[in-house]
Structure formats: C-alpha cells, structure tokens
Coordinates of C-alpha atoms in Angstrom, one line a residue:
M1 CA 24.6 157.6 101.1
F2 CA 24.4 161.1 102.6
V3 CA 21.4 161.6 104.8
S4 CA 20.5 165.2 105.7
P5 CA 19.7 166.1 109.3
L6 CA 16.5 167.6 107.9
A7 CA 15.4 164.3 106.3
G8 CA 11.8 163.3 107.3
K9 CA 11.2 166.6 109.0
P10 CA 9.0 169.6 108.0
A11 CA 10.7 171.8 105.5
P12 CA 12.2 175.0 106.9
V13 CA 11.1 178.3 105.3
E14 CA 14.5 178.8 103.5
L15 CA 13.9 175.6 101.5
L16 CA 10.6 176.8 100.1
I17 CA 10.4 178.2 96.5
D18 CA 9.0 181.6 95.7
P19 CA 6.3 180.6 93.1
A20 CA 5.9 184.2 91.8
R21 CA 9.6 184.6 91.2
L22 CA 9.8 181.2 89.6
E23 CA 7.0 182.2 87.2
R24 CA 8.8 185.5 86.3
E25 CA 12.0 183.5 85.6
Y26 CA 9.9 181.1 83.4
Y27 CA 8.8 184.0 81.2
D28 CA 11.9 186.3 81.3
R29 CA 14.8 183.8 81.1
R30 CA 16.2 183.0 77.7
P31 CA 18.2 179.8 77.3
D32 CA 21.8 180.0 76.2
V33 CA 21.6 177.9 73.1
D34 CA 25.4 177.6 73.0
D35 CA 25.2 175.6 76.2
T36 CA 24.0 172.1 75.3
E37 CA 22.7 171.6 78.8
Q38 CA 20.1 174.3 78.1
L39 CA 18.7 172.7 74.9
V40 CA 15.6 170.5 74.9
S41 CA 16.4 167.0 76.1
F42 CA 13.2 165.0 75.4
G43 CA 13.0 161.4 76.6
P44 CA 10.0 159.1 77.5
G45 CA 9.5 161.4 80.6
G46 CA 9.5 164.4 78.3
H47 CA 11.7 167.5 78.9
R48 CA 12.4 168.6 82.5
G49 CA 14.3 171.4 84.0
S50 CA 14.1 174.7 85.9
P51 CA 14.1 178.4 84.8
V52 CA 16.8 179.0 87.4
R53 CA 19.1 176.7 85.4
G54 CA 17.9 178.0 82.1
T55 CA 16.5 174.6 81.2
F56 CA 12.7 175.0 81.5
T57 CA 11.5 178.3 80.2
E58 CA 8.7 179.6 78.0
S59 CA 11.0 179.3 75.1
H60 CA 11.5 175.5 75.7
V61 CA 7.8 174.8 76.2
M62 CA 6.9 176.8 73.1
A63 CA 9.4 174.9 71.0
V64 CA 8.3 171.5 72.3
A65 CA 4.6 172.4 71.8
Q66 CA 5.2 173.4 68.2
A67 CA 7.3 170.3 67.6
V68 CA 4.4 168.2 68.8
C69 CA 2.1 170.0 66.4
D70 CA 4.5 169.3 63.6
Y71 CA 4.8 165.6 64.6
R72 CA 1.0 165.2 64.7
R73 CA 0.8 166.7 61.2
S74 CA 3.6 164.4 59.9
K75 CA 1.8 161.3 61.1
G76 CA -1.7 162.4 60.2
I77 CA -2.9 162.5 63.8
D78 CA -6.0 164.8 63.7
G79 CA -8.1 163.7 66.7
P80 CA -8.3 165.5 70.0
L81 CA -5.2 166.2 72.1
Y82 CA -5.9 165.6 75.8
M83 CA -3.8 167.9 78.0
G84 CA -3.4 167.7 81.8
R85 CA -1.2 169.3 84.4
D86 CA 0.0 168.6 87.9
T87 CA 0.4 170.9 90.8
H88 CA 4.0 172.1 90.3
A89 CA 4.3 175.9 90.2
L90 CA 5.4 175.9 86.6
S91 CA 2.8 173.6 85.3
G92 CA 0.1 176.2 85.1
P93 CA 2.2 178.7 83.1
A94 CA 3.5 175.9 80.9
Q95 CA 0.1 174.6 80.1
R96 CA -1.0 178.1 79.1
T97 CA 2.0 178.4 76.7
V98 CA 1.2 175.0 75.2
L99 CA -2.5 175.9 74.7
E100 CA -1.5 179.1 72.9
V101 CA 0.6 177.1 70.5
L102 CA -2.0 174.3 70.0
A103 CA -4.8 176.8 69.3
A104 CA -2.6 178.7 66.8
N105 CA -2.1 175.4 65.0
G106 CA -5.8 174.5 65.1
V107 CA -5.2 171.4 67.2
P108 CA -8.5 170.2 68.8
T109 CA -7.5 170.3 72.5
V110 CA -9.3 169.1 75.5
I111 CA -8.3 170.4 79.0
Q112 CA -9.7 169.8 82.5
R113 CA -12.5 172.1 83.3
D114 CA -12.2 174.9 85.8
D115 CA -8.4 175.0 85.4
G116 CA -8.1 171.8 87.5
F117 CA -5.3 169.3 87.9
T118 CA -5.1 166.0 86.2
P119 CA -3.1 162.9 87.1
A120 CA -0.9 161.6 84.3
P121 CA -2.6 158.2 84.0
V122 CA -6.0 159.9 83.5
I123 CA -4.6 161.4 80.2
S124 CA -3.6 157.9 79.1
H125 CA -7.0 156.6 80.0
A126 CA -8.7 159.4 78.0
I127 CA -6.6 158.8 74.9
L128 CA -7.3 155.1 75.0
T129 CA -11.0 155.5 75.6
H130 CA -11.3 157.9 72.6
N131 CA -9.3 155.6 70.4
R132 CA -11.0 152.3 71.4
G133 CA -11.8 150.3 68.3
G134 CA -11.1 153.1 65.9
T135 CA -8.3 154.0 63.4
N136 CA -9.6 157.4 62.3
H137 CA -9.1 160.8 64.0
L138 CA -6.9 159.2 66.7
A139 CA -6.3 161.1 69.9
D140 CA -3.0 161.8 71.7
G141 CA -1.9 163.8 74.7
I142 CA 0.4 166.1 76.6
V143 CA 1.0 166.0 80.3
V144 CA 2.7 169.0 82.0
T145 CA 4.5 167.5 84.9
P146 CA 8.1 166.9 86.1
S147 CA 6.8 163.9 88.1
H148 CA 8.3 163.8 91.6
N149 CA 11.0 166.4 90.9
P150 CA 11.5 169.2 93.3
P151 CA 9.0 172.1 93.5
G152 CA 11.2 174.4 91.4
D153 CA 11.2 172.1 88.4
G154 CA 8.9 171.9 85.4
G155 CA 8.2 169.2 82.8
I156 CA 6.3 168.4 79.7
K157 CA 5.8 165.0 78.0
Y158 CA 4.0 163.7 75.0
N159 CA 1.8 160.5 74.8
P160 CA 1.1 159.2 71.3
P161 CA -2.2 157.5 70.3
N162 CA -1.2 154.3 72.2
G163 CA -1.6 156.3 75.4
G164 CA 1.8 155.6 76.9
P165 CA 5.2 157.3 77.1
A166 CA 6.5 157.9 73.7
D167 CA 9.2 155.6 72.3
T168 CA 12.7 156.6 71.4
G169 CA 11.9 157.3 67.7
V170 CA 9.1 159.7 68.7
T171 CA 11.0 161.5 71.4
K172 CA 14.1 161.9 69.2
W173 CA 11.9 163.4 66.5
I174 CA 10.3 165.9 68.9
E175 CA 13.6 166.8 70.5
E176 CA 15.4 167.5 67.3
R177 CA 12.5 169.6 65.9
A178 CA 12.1 171.5 69.2
N179 CA 15.8 172.4 69.2
E180 CA 15.6 173.6 65.6
Y181 CA 13.0 176.1 66.8
L182 CA 14.9 176.9 70.0
L183 CA 18.1 177.6 68.0
R184 CA 16.3 180.2 65.9
D185 CA 14.5 181.8 68.8
N186 CA 11.3 180.0 67.9
A187 CA 11.0 181.7 64.5
G188 CA 8.3 179.8 62.7
A189 CA 6.5 178.6 65.8
R190 CA 2.8 179.7 65.9
R191 CA 1.1 181.2 68.8
V192 CA -2.0 183.2 69.8
P193 CA -2.7 185.1 73.1
F194 CA -4.0 183.0 75.9
E195 CA -7.5 184.4 76.1
A196 CA -7.9 183.8 72.4
A197 CA -6.6 180.2 72.8
R198 CA -9.0 179.6 75.7
R199 CA -12.0 180.8 73.6
A200 CA -10.9 179.2 70.4
A201 CA -13.3 176.8 68.7
S202 CA -10.6 174.1 68.9
T203 CA -10.4 174.3 72.7
R204 CA -12.9 172.6 74.9
E205 CA -13.1 171.7 78.6
E206 CA -14.1 168.4 80.1
D207 CA -14.2 166.7 83.4
F208 CA -11.6 164.0 83.0
A209 CA -12.2 162.7 86.5
L210 CA -15.8 161.6 85.7
A211 CA -14.9 158.9 83.1
Y212 CA -11.8 157.7 84.8
V213 CA -13.4 157.3 88.3
D214 CA -16.5 155.7 86.8
D215 CA -14.3 153.2 84.9
L216 CA -12.2 152.1 87.9
G217 CA -14.5 149.2 88.7
T218 CA -13.4 147.6 85.4
A219 CA -9.9 147.3 86.8
I220 CA -10.4 147.0 90.6
D221 CA -12.9 145.1 92.7
M222 CA -14.4 148.2 94.2
G223 CA -17.3 146.2 95.7
A224 CA -14.8 144.1 97.7
I225 CA -13.2 147.2 99.1
R226 CA -16.5 148.8 100.0
G227 CA -17.8 145.5 101.6
A228 CA -14.7 145.1 103.8
R229 CA -15.2 148.6 105.3
L230 CA -11.4 149.1 105.5
S231 CA -9.9 152.2 107.2
L232 CA -7.9 153.7 104.3
G233 CA -5.6 156.7 104.2
A234 CA -4.2 158.7 101.3
D235 CA -1.5 161.3 101.0
P236 CA -1.4 163.1 97.6
L237 CA 1.9 164.8 98.7
G238 CA 0.4 168.0 97.4
G239 CA -0.3 166.5 94.0
A240 CA -3.1 166.0 91.5
S241 CA -4.6 163.0 93.2
A242 CA -5.9 165.3 96.0
D243 CA -9.1 166.0 93.9
Y244 CA -9.6 162.4 92.9
W245 CA -9.8 160.5 96.2
P246 CA -13.0 162.4 97.3
R247 CA -14.5 161.5 93.9
V248 CA -13.6 157.9 94.4
N249 CA -15.2 158.0 97.8
A250 CA -18.4 159.5 96.5
R251 CA -18.7 157.1 93.5
Y252 CA -18.0 153.8 95.3
G253 CA -19.1 154.5 98.9
L254 CA -15.6 154.4 100.4
A255 CA -14.1 156.4 103.3
I256 CA -10.6 157.1 102.2
D257 CA -9.2 159.7 104.6
V258 CA -7.1 162.2 102.7
V259 CA -4.6 163.1 105.4
N260 CA -3.0 165.9 103.5
P261 CA -5.4 167.6 101.1
A262 CA -3.5 170.8 100.7
V263 CA -2.4 171.8 97.2
D264 CA 0.4 174.3 97.6
P265 CA 3.1 174.9 94.9
T266 CA 5.8 175.2 97.6
F267 CA 4.9 171.7 98.8
A268 CA 5.6 172.9 102.3
S269 CA 3.5 170.0 103.7
V270 CA 5.9 167.4 102.3
A271 CA 8.7 166.3 104.6
V272 CA 12.3 166.8 103.4
D273 CA 13.9 164.0 101.5
H274 CA 17.1 162.1 102.4
D275 CA 19.4 164.7 100.7
G276 CA 17.9 167.8 102.3
Q277 CA 15.7 168.6 99.2
I278 CA 11.9 168.8 99.0
R279 CA 11.1 166.0 96.6
M280 CA 7.6 164.5 96.3
D281 CA 8.8 161.0 96.0
C282 CA 6.1 158.6 97.3
S283 CA 8.6 155.7 97.4
S284 CA 10.9 157.6 99.9
P285 CA 10.5 156.9 103.6
C286 CA 11.7 160.5 104.3
A287 CA 9.2 162.3 101.9
T288 CA 6.3 160.1 103.2
A289 CA 7.3 160.4 106.9
R290 CA 4.0 162.0 107.8
L291 CA 2.0 159.1 106.4
V292 CA 4.3 156.5 107.7
G293 CA 3.8 158.0 111.2
L294 CA 0.1 157.3 110.8
K295 CA 0.5 153.7 109.7
D296 CA -1.2 152.2 112.7
Q297 CA -4.4 154.3 112.1
Y298 CA -5.2 152.6 108.8
R299 CA -5.5 149.1 107.5
V300 CA -3.6 150.3 104.5
A301 CA -2.6 153.7 103.3
F302 CA -1.0 155.0 100.1
A303 CA 0.8 158.1 98.7
N304 CA 1.2 159.4 95.2
D305 CA 3.6 161.8 93.5
P306 CA 2.3 165.1 92.0
G307 CA 1.5 163.5 88.7
A308 CA 0.0 160.4 90.5
D309 CA 1.8 158.0 88.2
R310 CA 3.7 156.5 91.1
H311 CA 2.6 154.8 94.3
G312 CA 3.8 154.3 97.8
I313 CA 2.1 151.7 100.0
V314 CA 2.1 152.0 103.8
T315 CA 0.9 149.1 106.0
P316 CA 0.9 148.6 109.8
S317 CA 3.0 145.5 109.3
A318 CA 5.7 147.0 107.1
G319 CA 5.5 150.7 107.1
L320 CA 6.4 152.1 103.7
M321 CA 6.9 149.1 101.5
N322 CA 9.9 148.8 99.3
P323 CA 8.5 149.2 95.7
N324 CA 10.0 145.9 94.6
H325 CA 8.3 144.1 97.5
Y326 CA 4.9 145.5 96.7
L327 CA 5.3 144.7 93.0
A328 CA 6.0 141.1 93.8
V329 CA 2.9 140.9 96.1
A330 CA 0.7 142.7 93.4
V331 CA 1.8 140.2 90.7
R332 CA 1.1 137.2 92.8
Y333 CA -2.3 138.4 93.9
L334 CA -3.4 139.5 90.4
L335 CA -2.3 136.2 88.7
A336 CA -4.6 134.4 91.2
H337 CA -7.5 136.8 91.0
R338 CA -7.9 137.9 87.4
P339 CA -9.4 134.9 85.6
G340 CA -10.3 137.1 82.7
W341 CA -6.7 137.8 81.8
P342 CA -5.3 136.0 78.7
E343 CA -3.4 132.9 79.7
R344 CA -0.5 133.7 77.4
A345 CA -0.1 137.3 78.7
V346 CA 3.4 137.9 80.1
V347 CA 4.4 139.7 83.2
G348 CA 6.7 142.6 82.5
K349 CA 9.5 143.9 84.8
T350 CA 12.6 145.9 84.2
L351 CA 15.8 144.0 84.5
V352 CA 16.9 145.9 87.6
G353 CA 13.7 144.8 89.4
S354 CA 13.9 142.3 92.2
G355 CA 14.4 138.6 91.5
M356 CA 11.5 138.0 93.9
I357 CA 9.2 138.9 91.0
D358 CA 10.9 136.3 88.8
R359 CA 10.2 133.6 91.4
V360 CA 6.6 134.6 91.8
V361 CA 6.0 134.6 88.0
R362 CA 7.6 131.1 87.7
E363 CA 5.5 129.8 90.6
R364 CA 2.3 131.0 88.9
G365 CA 3.3 129.4 85.6
R366 CA 3.6 132.6 83.7
A367 CA 6.2 133.9 81.3
L368 CA 8.4 136.8 82.4
W369 CA 9.1 139.7 80.0
E370 CA 12.3 141.4 81.2
V371 CA 13.0 144.8 79.5
P372 CA 15.4 147.7 80.0
V373 CA 14.7 150.5 82.5
G374 CA 11.8 152.7 81.4
F375 CA 8.1 152.2 81.3
K376 CA 7.9 152.9 77.6
W377 CA 9.0 149.3 77.0
F378 CA 5.7 148.0 78.5
V379 CA 3.5 150.1 76.3
P380 CA 3.0 147.8 73.3
G381 CA 2.2 144.8 75.5
L382 CA -0.2 146.6 77.7
F383 CA -1.8 148.1 74.7
D384 CA -2.5 144.9 72.9
G385 CA -3.1 142.8 76.0
S386 CA -0.1 140.5 75.5
C387 CA 1.4 141.9 78.7
C388 CA -1.0 141.7 81.7
F389 CA 1.2 143.6 84.2
G390 CA 4.1 146.0 83.7
G391 CA 6.1 147.3 86.7
E392 CA 9.3 149.2 87.2
E393 CA 11.5 149.3 90.3
R394 CA 10.8 152.9 91.1
A395 CA 7.2 152.4 92.1
G396 CA 5.5 152.7 88.7
A397 CA 3.1 150.1 87.3
S398 CA -0.1 149.4 85.4
F399 CA -2.1 146.3 84.5
L400 CA -5.0 145.2 82.4
R401 CA -8.7 145.6 83.2
R402 CA -10.4 142.6 84.9
D403 CA -11.6 141.4 81.5
G404 CA -8.1 141.5 79.9
A405 CA -8.6 144.8 78.0
V406 CA -6.1 147.7 78.2
W407 CA -6.6 150.1 81.2
T408 CA -3.7 152.6 80.8
T409 CA -0.4 152.3 79.1
D410 CA 1.2 154.9 81.4
K411 CA 2.1 154.3 85.0
D412 CA -1.0 154.6 87.3
G413 CA -0.4 155.3 91.0
L414 CA -4.1 155.5 91.8
L415 CA -4.7 152.1 90.4
L416 CA -1.8 150.5 92.3
A417 CA -3.0 152.2 95.5
L418 CA -6.5 150.8 95.1
L419 CA -5.1 147.4 94.4
A420 CA -3.4 147.4 97.8
A421 CA -6.9 148.0 99.3
E422 CA -8.4 145.2 97.2
I423 CA -5.7 142.8 98.3
T424 CA -6.4 143.6 101.9
A425 CA -10.1 143.4 101.5
V426 CA -10.2 140.1 99.6
T427 CA -7.5 138.2 101.6
G428 CA -7.8 139.8 105.0
K429 CA -4.0 140.4 105.0
D430 CA -2.3 143.6 104.0
P431 CA 0.5 143.7 101.3
G432 CA 3.2 143.7 104.0
E433 CA 1.9 140.5 105.5
H434 CA 1.8 139.0 102.0
Y435 CA 5.4 139.9 101.4
R436 CA 6.4 138.1 104.6
E437 CA 4.8 135.0 103.2
L438 CA 6.8 135.4 100.0
T439 CA 10.1 135.6 101.9
A440 CA 9.1 132.5 103.9
E441 CA 8.6 130.6 100.6
F442 CA 11.4 132.0 98.4
G443 CA 13.9 133.5 100.9
T444 CA 14.7 137.1 101.7
P445 CA 16.3 139.3 99.0
Y446 CA 18.8 142.0 99.9
Y447 CA 18.8 144.8 97.4
A448 CA 20.8 148.0 96.8
R449 CA 21.0 150.9 94.3
I450 CA 24.1 153.0 94.3
D451 CA 25.0 156.0 92.2
S452 CA 28.7 156.3 91.4
G453 CA 30.5 159.2 89.7
A454 CA 31.4 158.7 86.0
T455 CA 32.8 160.9 83.3
L456 CA 31.0 161.4 80.0
E457 CA 33.6 159.1 78.3
Q458 CA 33.1 156.4 80.9
K459 CA 29.3 156.6 80.6
A460 CA 29.7 156.2 76.8
R461 CA 32.0 153.3 77.3
L462 CA 29.5 151.6 79.7
R463 CA 26.8 151.9 77.1
K464 CA 29.0 150.1 74.5
L465 CA 30.2 147.3 76.7
A466 CA 30.0 143.7 75.3
P467 CA 29.7 140.5 77.3
Q468 CA 33.4 139.6 76.5
D469 CA 34.6 142.8 78.2
I470 CA 33.9 141.0 81.6
K471 CA 36.9 138.8 82.2
D472 CA 35.9 137.4 85.6
S473 CA 34.3 134.0 85.9
A474 CA 32.8 134.5 89.4
L475 CA 30.6 137.0 91.3
A476 CA 30.9 137.1 95.1
G477 CA 32.2 133.5 95.1
E478 CA 29.6 132.1 92.7
P479 CA 30.1 131.2 89.0
I480 CA 28.8 133.8 86.6
E481 CA 25.9 132.3 84.7
A482 CA 25.2 135.2 82.3
V483 CA 26.5 138.5 81.2
L484 CA 23.8 140.6 79.4
T485 CA 24.0 143.8 77.5
R486 CA 20.6 143.4 75.9
A487 CA 17.3 142.7 77.8
P488 CA 16.2 139.1 77.6
G489 CA 12.6 140.1 76.9
N490 CA 13.0 142.3 73.8
S491 CA 16.8 142.3 73.0
A492 CA 16.9 146.1 73.4
P493 CA 20.2 147.6 74.6
I494 CA 20.2 148.1 78.4
G495 CA 22.7 151.0 78.3
G496 CA 25.2 149.0 80.3
L497 CA 25.3 145.4 81.5
K498 CA 23.9 142.8 83.9
V499 CA 25.9 140.0 85.5
V500 CA 23.9 137.1 86.9
A501 CA 25.0 134.3 89.3
K502 CA 22.9 131.6 91.0
C503 CA 22.0 133.6 94.2
G504 CA 22.7 137.2 93.1
W505 CA 23.2 139.7 90.3
F506 CA 24.2 143.2 89.6
A507 CA 23.4 145.7 86.8
A508 CA 25.2 148.9 85.9
R509 CA 23.8 151.5 83.5
S510 CA 24.6 155.0 82.5
S511 CA 22.5 157.9 83.8
G512 CA 21.0 160.0 81.1
S513 CA 20.9 163.2 83.1
E514 CA 23.7 163.0 85.7
D515 CA 27.5 162.3 85.7
V516 CA 27.0 159.0 87.3
Y517 CA 26.4 155.4 86.6
K518 CA 23.7 153.5 88.5
L519 CA 24.6 150.2 90.1
Y520 CA 21.8 147.8 91.2
A521 CA 22.5 144.6 93.1
E522 CA 20.6 141.9 94.8
S523 CA 21.4 138.8 96.9
F524 CA 19.2 136.0 98.0
K525 CA 21.7 134.9 100.6
S526 CA 22.6 137.7 103.1
Q527 CA 23.6 141.3 103.5
S528 CA 27.2 140.3 103.6
H529 CA 26.8 138.5 100.3
L530 CA 25.2 141.6 98.8
D531 CA 28.1 143.7 100.1
A532 CA 30.5 141.3 98.3
I533 CA 28.4 141.5 95.1
V534 CA 28.6 145.3 95.2
R535 CA 32.4 145.3 95.8
D536 CA 32.9 142.9 92.9
A537 CA 30.6 144.9 90.7
Q538 CA 32.4 148.2 91.3
R539 CA 35.7 146.5 90.5
L540 CA 34.4 144.8 87.4
V541 CA 32.8 148.0 86.1
A542 CA 36.0 150.0 86.9
N543 CA 38.1 147.5 85.0
A544 CA 35.8 147.4 82.1
L545 CA 35.7 151.2 81.8
G546 CA 39.5 151.4 81.9
G547 CA 39.9 153.2 85.1
S548 CA 38.5 154.0 88.5
T549 CA 35.1 155.7 88.8
R550 CA 34.5 158.4 91.5

C-alpha cells in the first residue's frame, strides 16, 4: 500500500480546502445528468460527493430532500423529522437546502438550536425516543454528513422510523425518485426561502445533546468511570463530538480532556492520512497521529470522525487499537457485565470481521449473527433487542442499554468511546491489555484488507459468483471447509464470496463506489500463512472472474 511522505504529519497549506469557494461551487454547479457518475447514488450511507466533481450540489440535495418528503407521504410518516449536521464545510449549506424543501412540504422538522452540530447517533437516539411504544405520528430523520470523507465532500442520509440506516428497499426508492427530479432540473420539487423555512410553524429548534447525554447512564456505567477518576482524552478530529464531551463532563462529573477542540471546516488540525489526503478517519494511525502521540498521558483516549458514528481507541499498552481487536474486547466485556441483556440475544458482526470475535462469542455461550458488510443489517435486531451488539470491521458499533432495551440503531462512536473508559474503570485494565489476554487464550490473528483493481464487468461477475465457481479444494495448504456467497446469519447476498479453512479465511467483494474489489483475509497461524492466503485468494478470484485483475 502506498504511504505518502506526508502521512501522520500536519497538513501543508496547499492541501487545505477553500470553504468559500466550495460553497460557491455547491450553489453554482449544475450536474451533467448525461454522466451517470453525477446522478444521485443513495445507499445506506446516503448520497456523497463533491461539487468539484459535480456529484454533490444544491441540485442533488434538493432532489434528495424532495424524494424523502415523497417517501414519507407514501408511507404515512407524519411525525417529526429530526435533522442534524456535522462540521464539513458543505453540511451547513446542505442543511439549509433541506430545510427549505421540508418547510415547503409542511414536514414538521426539528433541528439543533443555535445552528449547532449533531453527531449522527444522536439523531437515531432522538427518533427512537420519540417513537418509543408508539405507532402513530412516527418520527424519522436526516443526517447531513459524509462521515469521515475528506473536507471537500458532502453527504446526506435518511434514517427511517427504526432509527437506523435505511435498508436497500428504502434507499432504492429515494434514489430513483431523486433522480427523476434531477433529470428534469428539479421541476416539481417544492421550496421556500431559507428565512421563511426557519420561521415556519413546522420548524422548531431543540437541544439534542440534553436528552442524549442525560440518557447515557442507561447504556454505560458512568458511575464506575467517575469513581475510578481515570485520566481520559478525546480528539473529535474537528467533528461534531467537540461540543458533546464538555456536556458529558458536566453531567457526570468526569474530566475528559478534549485535546483538539477546534472546529474548522478545513480540518487543518487533522494529520494527513496514509495516502496524502486529509481524511478524518478515527481508525487510521496516520489521521490520529496527534492523539496517539499523547497515549502515555491518558489511561485511555478516544477519537471520533466528524459525524461521531465511528470510534478509535488509544491506550498506553497498544496505541491506536485495530478496530477488530477492540470489538472483540468490547463483546467479551459486555457479555460478562450486562446481566439485563436477553439471554437469547445474538452478537452481530460482519462476515469480514475478525474470527477473534467468533471465538469470544462461542466462549461466552452466545450465538453469532454474521451478516454482509453494512451496519443496516444490524438495525432490525438492535431495534427489537434480539441482537445485543452489532459491530462492523471499520470501527462502527452500537449495543443495547443496560436493561436490554434499544439504545441506537445507528453506529455510535461516543458510546463505544465511553465503553472503553468503563472497561478500564471496572477491570483496572485498558482494552489493549484485555486484547493481549485474548491472544494468549485464542492465539494471535493476522489480518489484511487489500483493494485490487477490477473492471465493471469483473465486479458484476464477482457479485454473481456461486460456490461451485471455486474449483480449488485447499486454501494455503488447508482443506477448504466452506465457500459462501450468502451471509450465514441472514442469507443475504454478500456481493462476492468468502472461503473458509480451519485456521484462515478470505472474502472478496465488489466496491460500490470504486473500480476495485476488496479482499479481506485472516490467519490464526502466522504472517507467512496470511501471505499465502492472500496469494491463493488473488489467484482464485482472478480465475473465477475469467482473467487477471489489476
């Protein structure tokens, strides 16, 4: 993998965006609707893009907002729509556009007071709190965020009444309707001026932080954290959690040191990522280099992306923990310290997550629920309590309240950060130390993720592979035990395949946004065994696709 000489260092001026220019592009640029790349592409993470590429403009956002209004009307959703935004430069203009459309359509809309920022999980929490125990006038939400994407990107996603990322049926409906509007230059979309929208009877402001922060004690043992008097550090990476950690401190008597409280749309305070880009990825050792450099000053520290739905855990013993490692520790701790959770509730993981989680779940006597990549698959189980924990390999997770009720059905980076503090407070050992105990018991896993070039035709072929297309009987010298094209937990297509042997596995799946396929591999033997798995995997995939990949 290419590593830029700038990686982990402060960003030079020439890498910084010009927020004013970006906003002008947002309003002035018109997408080329004959270029399919510039149409709305709406998945569980919503629509993302940049005005510079003609993929995230006022036209896109207006079309998506009107499509959401149409969807609500078609499903009889008439409760409040909770809307929040992160700190990306385009999130403010985009939220204003959305509000103009919502107000014109008479949608009762709730936004953060004083034009503040809102973490994505807080919107999920607000939706679920409103809908608790009711079936009439259900709430839903919109989050204006491109997650950890670079500063020049924008994004908008929709959360239905279950509070989580929308499933494929919903996103397909919104995408198709939005593109209908986009193709006719938004004819038929309704809109009022921003000041009229802000003053509309359908618009009201609320302090989202108050209810969310007050409720944290139902999911996290805040008393244990306070009693342990831990030294804690937090780096919001210039994101929406910057305003939340002081509120947590004040409410629970903690002393979390916010090491980087600056909110700046250029994200100049975030170190350059591995590829020479500014990317607010809290699971990247490069982007979190500043916090990692402070690891010995805190008993445990944590970082979040701008939307605060992801987490990065830093400990003196391990530095920045691999997300898979922390998820395994979190699962083991929670299954031993949440007696109020339903005994039959499963533990959810994506099928490209580490096998260490599988071993922990078996050791705790629980059932594993293995699903395709994407947090949307965990939403139904978290919502009804049949899944006590859902975690994905890229540092996104949520879990039930201490009494077994739903907390959020979207990823919650603040929750997982505070869990790291609870683990350390209750056990006297940080999550890195706990992971060393896991490797002593179950062995050390060696894990890799590699992006390889693939044409559109090859990606389509990969999505259509059947188990019989794999002709080999061995993987890195071990008999192949299973070839999967559907997830064991819910039989949903995985968009590729997974090949499993006794001490290792690999999975290959098409990327939805790039001309690559993603290869994941793990060995519980050694690095050399992992290397052998990767070589076999690349050959097997190339043969199955009918030619070499780039």
